[in-house]
mmCIF file of C-alpha atoms in Angstrom:
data_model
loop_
_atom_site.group_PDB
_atom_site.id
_atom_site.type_symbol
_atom_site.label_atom_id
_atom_site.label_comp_id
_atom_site.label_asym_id
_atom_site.label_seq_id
_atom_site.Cartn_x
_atom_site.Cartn_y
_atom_site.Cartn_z
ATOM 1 C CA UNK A 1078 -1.028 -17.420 -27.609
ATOM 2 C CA UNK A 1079 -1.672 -14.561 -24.973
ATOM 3 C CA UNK A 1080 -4.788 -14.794 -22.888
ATOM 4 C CA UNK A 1081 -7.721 -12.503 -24.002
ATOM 5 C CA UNK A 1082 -8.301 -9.998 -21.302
ATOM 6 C CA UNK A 1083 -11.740 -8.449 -20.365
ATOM 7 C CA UNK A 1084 -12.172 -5.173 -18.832
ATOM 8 C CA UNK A 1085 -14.104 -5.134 -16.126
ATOM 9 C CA UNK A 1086 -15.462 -0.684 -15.110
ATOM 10 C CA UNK A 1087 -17.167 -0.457 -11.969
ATOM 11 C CA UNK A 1088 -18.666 2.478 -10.879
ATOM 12 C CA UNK A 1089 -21.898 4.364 -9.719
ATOM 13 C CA UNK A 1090 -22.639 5.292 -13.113
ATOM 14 C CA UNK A 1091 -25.322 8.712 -11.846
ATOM 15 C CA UNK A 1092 -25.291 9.000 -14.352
ATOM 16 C CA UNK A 1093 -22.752 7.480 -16.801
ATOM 17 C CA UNK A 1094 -21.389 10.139 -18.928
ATOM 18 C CA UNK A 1095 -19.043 10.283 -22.453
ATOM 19 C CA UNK A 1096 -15.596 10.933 -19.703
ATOM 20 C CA UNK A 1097 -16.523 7.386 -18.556
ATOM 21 C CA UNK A 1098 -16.986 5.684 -22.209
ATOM 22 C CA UNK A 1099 -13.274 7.540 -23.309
ATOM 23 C CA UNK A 1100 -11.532 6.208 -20.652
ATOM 24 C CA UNK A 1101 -12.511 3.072 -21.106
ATOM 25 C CA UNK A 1102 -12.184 3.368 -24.739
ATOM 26 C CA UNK A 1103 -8.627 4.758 -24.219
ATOM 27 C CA UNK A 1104 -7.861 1.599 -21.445
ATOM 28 C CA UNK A 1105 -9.245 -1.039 -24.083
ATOM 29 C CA UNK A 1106 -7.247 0.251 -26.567
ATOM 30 C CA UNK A 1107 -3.734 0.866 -24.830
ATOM 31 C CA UNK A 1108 -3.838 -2.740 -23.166
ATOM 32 C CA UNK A 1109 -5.506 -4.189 -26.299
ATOM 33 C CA UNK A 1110 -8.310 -5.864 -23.996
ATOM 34 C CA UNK A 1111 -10.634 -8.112 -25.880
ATOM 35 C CA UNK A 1112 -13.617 -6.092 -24.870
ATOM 36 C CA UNK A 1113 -14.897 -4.227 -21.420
ATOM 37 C CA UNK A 1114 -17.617 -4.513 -19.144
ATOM 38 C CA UNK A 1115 -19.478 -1.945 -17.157
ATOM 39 C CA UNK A 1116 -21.019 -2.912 -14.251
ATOM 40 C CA UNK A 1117 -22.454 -0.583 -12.255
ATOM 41 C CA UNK A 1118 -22.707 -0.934 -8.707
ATOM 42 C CA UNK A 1119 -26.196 -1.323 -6.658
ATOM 43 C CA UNK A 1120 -25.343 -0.308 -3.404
ATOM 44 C CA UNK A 1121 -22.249 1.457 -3.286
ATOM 45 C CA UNK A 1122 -20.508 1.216 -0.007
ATOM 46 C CA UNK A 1123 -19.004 4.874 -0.027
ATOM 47 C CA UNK A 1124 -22.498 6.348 -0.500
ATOM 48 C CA UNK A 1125 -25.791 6.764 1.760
ATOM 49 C CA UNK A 1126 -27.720 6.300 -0.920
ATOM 50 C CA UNK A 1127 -29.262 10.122 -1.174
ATOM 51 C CA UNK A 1128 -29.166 11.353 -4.812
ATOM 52 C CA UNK A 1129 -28.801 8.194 -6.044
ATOM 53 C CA UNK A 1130 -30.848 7.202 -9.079
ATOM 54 C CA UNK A 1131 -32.179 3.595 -9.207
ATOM 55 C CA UNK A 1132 -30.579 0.735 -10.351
ATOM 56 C CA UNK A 1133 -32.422 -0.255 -13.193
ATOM 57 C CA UNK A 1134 -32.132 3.290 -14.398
ATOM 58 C CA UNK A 1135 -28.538 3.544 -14.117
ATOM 59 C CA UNK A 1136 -28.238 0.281 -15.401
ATOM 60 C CA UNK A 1137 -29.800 0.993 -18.458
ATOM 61 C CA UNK A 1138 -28.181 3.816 -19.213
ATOM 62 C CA UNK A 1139 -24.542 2.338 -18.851
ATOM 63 C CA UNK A 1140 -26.200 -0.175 -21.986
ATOM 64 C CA UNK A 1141 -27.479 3.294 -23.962
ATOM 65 C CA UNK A 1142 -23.933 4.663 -23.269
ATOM 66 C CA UNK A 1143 -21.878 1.382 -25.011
ATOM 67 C CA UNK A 1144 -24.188 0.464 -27.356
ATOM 68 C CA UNK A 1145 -22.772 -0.137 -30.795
ATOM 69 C CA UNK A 1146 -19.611 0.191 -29.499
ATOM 70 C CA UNK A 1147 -17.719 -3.437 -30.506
ATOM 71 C CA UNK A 1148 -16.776 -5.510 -27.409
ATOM 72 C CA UNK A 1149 -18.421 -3.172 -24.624
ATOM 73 C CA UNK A 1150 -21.667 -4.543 -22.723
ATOM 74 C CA UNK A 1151 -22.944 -4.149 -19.775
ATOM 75 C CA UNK A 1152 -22.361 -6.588 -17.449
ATOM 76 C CA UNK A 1153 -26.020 -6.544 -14.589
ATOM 77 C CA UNK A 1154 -24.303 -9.061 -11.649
ATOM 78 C CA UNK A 1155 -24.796 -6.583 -8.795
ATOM 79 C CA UNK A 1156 -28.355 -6.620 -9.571
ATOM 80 C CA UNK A 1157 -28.907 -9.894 -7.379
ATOM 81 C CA UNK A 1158 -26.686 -9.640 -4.989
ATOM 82 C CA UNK A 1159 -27.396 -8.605 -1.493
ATOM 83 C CA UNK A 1160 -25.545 -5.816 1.229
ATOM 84 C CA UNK A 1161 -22.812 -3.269 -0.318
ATOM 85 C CA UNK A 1162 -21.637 -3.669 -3.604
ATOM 86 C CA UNK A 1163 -17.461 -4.416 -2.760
ATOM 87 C CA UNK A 1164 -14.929 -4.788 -5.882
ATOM 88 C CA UNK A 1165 -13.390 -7.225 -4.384
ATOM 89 C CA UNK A 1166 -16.634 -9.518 -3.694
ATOM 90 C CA UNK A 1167 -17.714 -8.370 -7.200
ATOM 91 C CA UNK A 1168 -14.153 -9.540 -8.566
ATOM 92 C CA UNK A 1169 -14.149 -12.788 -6.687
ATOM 93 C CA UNK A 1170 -17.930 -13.914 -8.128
ATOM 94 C CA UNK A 1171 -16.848 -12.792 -11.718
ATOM 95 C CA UNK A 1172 -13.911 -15.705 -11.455
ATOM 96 C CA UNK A 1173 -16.336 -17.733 -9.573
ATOM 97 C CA UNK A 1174 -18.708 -18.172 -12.075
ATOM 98 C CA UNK A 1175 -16.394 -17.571 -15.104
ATOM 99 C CA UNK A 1176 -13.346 -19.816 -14.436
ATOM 100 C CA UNK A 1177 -10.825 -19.669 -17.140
ATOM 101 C CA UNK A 1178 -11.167 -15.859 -18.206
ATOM 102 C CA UNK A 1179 -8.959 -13.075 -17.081
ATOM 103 C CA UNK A 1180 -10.439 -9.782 -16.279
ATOM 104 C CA UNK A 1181 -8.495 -6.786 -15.864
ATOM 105 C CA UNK A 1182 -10.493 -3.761 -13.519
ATOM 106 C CA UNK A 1183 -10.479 -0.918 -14.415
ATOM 107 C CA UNK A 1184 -10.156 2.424 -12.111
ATOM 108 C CA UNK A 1185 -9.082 5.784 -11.922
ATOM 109 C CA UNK A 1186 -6.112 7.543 -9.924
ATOM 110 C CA UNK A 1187 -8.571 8.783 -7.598
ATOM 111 C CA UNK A 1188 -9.346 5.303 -6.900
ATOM 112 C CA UNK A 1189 -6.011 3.991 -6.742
ATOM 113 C CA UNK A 1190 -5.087 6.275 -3.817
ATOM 114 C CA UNK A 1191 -8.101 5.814 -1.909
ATOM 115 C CA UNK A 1192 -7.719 1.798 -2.035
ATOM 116 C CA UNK A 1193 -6.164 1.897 1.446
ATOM 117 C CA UNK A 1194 -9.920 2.017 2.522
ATOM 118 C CA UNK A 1195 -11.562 -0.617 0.471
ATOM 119 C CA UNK A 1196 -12.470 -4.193 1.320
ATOM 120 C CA UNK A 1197 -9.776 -5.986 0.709
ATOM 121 C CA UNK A 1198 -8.367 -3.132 -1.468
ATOM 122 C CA UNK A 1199 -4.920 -3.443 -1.428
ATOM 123 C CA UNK A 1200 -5.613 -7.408 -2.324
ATOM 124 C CA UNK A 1201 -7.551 -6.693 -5.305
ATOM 125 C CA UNK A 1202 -4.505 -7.333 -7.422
ATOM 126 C CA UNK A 1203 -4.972 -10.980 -6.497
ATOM 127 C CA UNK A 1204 -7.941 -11.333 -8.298
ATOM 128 C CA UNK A 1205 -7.690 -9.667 -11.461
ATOM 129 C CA UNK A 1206 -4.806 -7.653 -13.369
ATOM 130 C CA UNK A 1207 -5.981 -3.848 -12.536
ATOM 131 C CA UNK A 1208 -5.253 -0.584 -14.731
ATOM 132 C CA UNK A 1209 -5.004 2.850 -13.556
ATOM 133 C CA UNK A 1210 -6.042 5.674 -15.767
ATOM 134 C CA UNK A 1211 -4.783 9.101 -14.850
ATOM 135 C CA UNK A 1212 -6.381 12.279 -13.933
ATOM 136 C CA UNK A 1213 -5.401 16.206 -14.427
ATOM 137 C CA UNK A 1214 -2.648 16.534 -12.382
ATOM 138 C CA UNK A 1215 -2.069 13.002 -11.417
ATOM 139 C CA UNK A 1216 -0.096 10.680 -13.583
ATOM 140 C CA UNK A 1217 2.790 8.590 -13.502
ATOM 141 C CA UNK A 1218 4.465 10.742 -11.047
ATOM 142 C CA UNK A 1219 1.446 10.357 -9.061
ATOM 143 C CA UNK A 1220 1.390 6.192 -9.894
ATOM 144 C CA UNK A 1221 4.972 5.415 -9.040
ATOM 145 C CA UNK A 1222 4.814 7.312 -5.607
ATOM 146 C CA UNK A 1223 1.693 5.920 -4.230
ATOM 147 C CA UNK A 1224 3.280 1.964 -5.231
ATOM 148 C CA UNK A 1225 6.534 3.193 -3.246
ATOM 149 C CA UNK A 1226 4.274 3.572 -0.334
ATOM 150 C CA UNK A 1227 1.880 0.782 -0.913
ATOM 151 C CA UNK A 1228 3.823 -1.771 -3.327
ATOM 152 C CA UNK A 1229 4.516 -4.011 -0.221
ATOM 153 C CA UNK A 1230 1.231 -4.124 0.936
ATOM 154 C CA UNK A 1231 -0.179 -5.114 -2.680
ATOM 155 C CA UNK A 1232 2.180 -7.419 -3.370
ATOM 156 C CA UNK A 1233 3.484 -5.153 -6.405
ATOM 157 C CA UNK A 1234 6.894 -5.638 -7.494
ATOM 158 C CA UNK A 1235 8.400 -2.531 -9.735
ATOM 159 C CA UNK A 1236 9.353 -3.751 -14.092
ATOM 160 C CA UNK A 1237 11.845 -1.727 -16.065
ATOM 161 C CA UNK A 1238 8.617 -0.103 -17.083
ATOM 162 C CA UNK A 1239 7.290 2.274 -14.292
ATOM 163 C CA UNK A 1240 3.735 2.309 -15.879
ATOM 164 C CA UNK A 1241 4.277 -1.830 -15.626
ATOM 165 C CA UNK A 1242 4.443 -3.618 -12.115
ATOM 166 C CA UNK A 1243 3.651 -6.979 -11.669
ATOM 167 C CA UNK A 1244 1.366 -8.507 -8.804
ATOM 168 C CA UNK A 1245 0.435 -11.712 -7.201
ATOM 169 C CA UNK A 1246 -0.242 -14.905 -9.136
ATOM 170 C CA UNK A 1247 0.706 -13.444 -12.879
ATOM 171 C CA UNK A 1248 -1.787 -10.081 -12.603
ATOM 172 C CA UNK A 1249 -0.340 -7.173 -13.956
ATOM 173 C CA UNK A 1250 -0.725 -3.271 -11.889
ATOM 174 C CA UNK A 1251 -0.692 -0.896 -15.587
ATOM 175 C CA UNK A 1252 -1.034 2.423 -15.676
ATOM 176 C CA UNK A 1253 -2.679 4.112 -18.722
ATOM 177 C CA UNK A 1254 -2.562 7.657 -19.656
ATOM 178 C CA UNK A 1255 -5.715 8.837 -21.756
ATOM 179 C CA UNK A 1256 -6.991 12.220 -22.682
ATOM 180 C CA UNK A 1257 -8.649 14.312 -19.457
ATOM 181 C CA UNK A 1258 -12.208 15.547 -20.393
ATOM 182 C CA UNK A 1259 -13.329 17.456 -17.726
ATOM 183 C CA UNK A 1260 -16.732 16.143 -16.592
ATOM 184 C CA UNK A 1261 -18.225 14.318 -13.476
ATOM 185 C CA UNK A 1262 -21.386 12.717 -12.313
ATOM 186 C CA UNK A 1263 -21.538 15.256 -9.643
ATOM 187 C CA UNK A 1264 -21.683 18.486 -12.201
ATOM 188 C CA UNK A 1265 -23.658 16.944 -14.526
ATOM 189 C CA UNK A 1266 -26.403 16.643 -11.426
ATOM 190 C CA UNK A 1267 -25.283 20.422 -10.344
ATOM 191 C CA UNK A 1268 -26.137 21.405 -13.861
ATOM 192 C CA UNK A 1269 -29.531 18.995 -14.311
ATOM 193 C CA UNK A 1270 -30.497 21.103 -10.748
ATOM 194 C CA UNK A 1271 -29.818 24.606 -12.302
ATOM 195 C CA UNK A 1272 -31.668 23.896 -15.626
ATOM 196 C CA UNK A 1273 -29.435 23.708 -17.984
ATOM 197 C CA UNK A 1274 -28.835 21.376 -20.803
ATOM 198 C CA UNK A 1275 -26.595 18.285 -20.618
ATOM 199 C CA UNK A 1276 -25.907 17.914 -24.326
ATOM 200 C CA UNK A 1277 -22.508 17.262 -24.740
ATOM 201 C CA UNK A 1278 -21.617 15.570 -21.230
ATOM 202 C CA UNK A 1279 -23.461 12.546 -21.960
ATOM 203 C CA UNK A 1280 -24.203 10.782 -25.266
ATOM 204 C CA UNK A 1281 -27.310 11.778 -27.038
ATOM 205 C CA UNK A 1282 -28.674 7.921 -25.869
ATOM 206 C CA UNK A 1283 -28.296 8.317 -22.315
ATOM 207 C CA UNK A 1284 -29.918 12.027 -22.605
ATOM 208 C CA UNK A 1285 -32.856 10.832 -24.495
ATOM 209 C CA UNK A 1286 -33.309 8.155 -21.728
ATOM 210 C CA UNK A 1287 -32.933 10.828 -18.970
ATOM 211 C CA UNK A 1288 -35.115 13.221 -20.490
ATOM 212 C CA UNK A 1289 -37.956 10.165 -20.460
ATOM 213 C CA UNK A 1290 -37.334 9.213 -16.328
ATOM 214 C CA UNK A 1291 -37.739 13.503 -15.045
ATOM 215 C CA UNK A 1292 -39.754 11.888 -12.124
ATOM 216 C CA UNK A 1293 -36.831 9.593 -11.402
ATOM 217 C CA UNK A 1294 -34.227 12.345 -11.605
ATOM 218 C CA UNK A 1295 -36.246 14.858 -9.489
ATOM 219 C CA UNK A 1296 -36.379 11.668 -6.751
ATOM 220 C CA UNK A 1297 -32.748 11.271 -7.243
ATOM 221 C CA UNK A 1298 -30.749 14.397 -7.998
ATOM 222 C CA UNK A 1299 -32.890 17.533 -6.673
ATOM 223 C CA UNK A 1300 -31.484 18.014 -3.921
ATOM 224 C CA UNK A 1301 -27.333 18.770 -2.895
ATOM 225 C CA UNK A 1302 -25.087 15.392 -2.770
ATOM 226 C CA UNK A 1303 -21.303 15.842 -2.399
ATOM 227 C CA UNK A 1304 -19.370 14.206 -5.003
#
């Protein structure tokens, strides 16, 4: 019998929008993962922290965003640990402290070409299977010719299948083509700045939430942040 996989979505989450909840639909459903976690991080280590809403906040509305969907939760670990929140530490403490499961992570292209300067990013493929969902303009094309350059270094050896290639100590590299929606964390702040209405770009749940923390966001989000 095949091993259940969990999906494991990091990310910053400010906020979490419906283009985060499809992919990861679209993931789950192409690798047939037994269900996905998000797990948003506390302190991102590619951010100085300016425009960023509060932990708690954003980790409650990652649950508002997946709730009632079947097999997505939230997962809260980076709540409690201290210094930069690094997917390879977070990897490493979800095997850790769940020995016997097998997680798959979850990222997008843009991700997946900027792993050259993570912790430990090019051996994050020894600690969980990852998947690599594509982006306008970016896909398999995009996939294969970043592991050319990189395969060595990750340990990733090519499969007939050039969305397949395996990885260190039975973890599989997949890459996943889902449906582009066009929205970011970064215009959905733009847009909260200018006034206008975020209906649409995040679920009515996470809006309702946002519309009940205005003190939070103005803290947060009014003023520019790069994306």
């Amino acid at each position: 019998m095949t091993q259940p996989v969990i999906g494991i979505f990091g990310g910053t989450f400010n906020p979490v929008h419906i283009g985060h909840v499809r992919a990861a639909i679209e993931v789950a459903e192409a690798l047939e993962l037994a269900g996905v976690e998000f797990v948003p991080a506390a302190c991102p280590p590619h951010k100085n922290g300016e425009g960023l809403l509060d932990f708690a906040l954003r980790l409650d509305l990652c649950r508002a965003a997946v709730a009632g969907l079947a097999g997505f939760s939230v997962n809260p670990l980076e709540a409690d640990r201290p210094g930069p929140s690094y997917t390879c530490d977070t990897l490493a403490a979800l095997a850790a402290a769940r020995p016997g499961e097998r997680f798959c992570f979850i990222m997008g292209m843009g991700d997946l070409l900027g792993l050259g300067c993570w912790k430990n990013g090019f051996g994050l493929g020894r600690l969980a299977d990852l998947a690599v969902h594509s982006r306008q303009g970016q896909g398999i094309e995009t996939f294969c010719a970043f592991l050319t350059d990189n395969g060595p270094a990750m340990g990733a050896t090519p499969t007939p299948d050039p969305a397949v290639w395996t990885l260190p100590d039975g973890h599989i590299l997949h890459f996943v083509a889902v449906a582009r929606l066009d929205i970011s964390a970064s215009d959905i702040r733009r847009r909260w700045r200018a006034g206008n209405r975020l209906n649409g770009l995040v679920s009515e749940s996470v809006l309702a939430k946002l519309l009940t923390h205005t003190d939070a966001l103005q803290a947060g989000w009014d003023r520019p942040l790069s994306a």
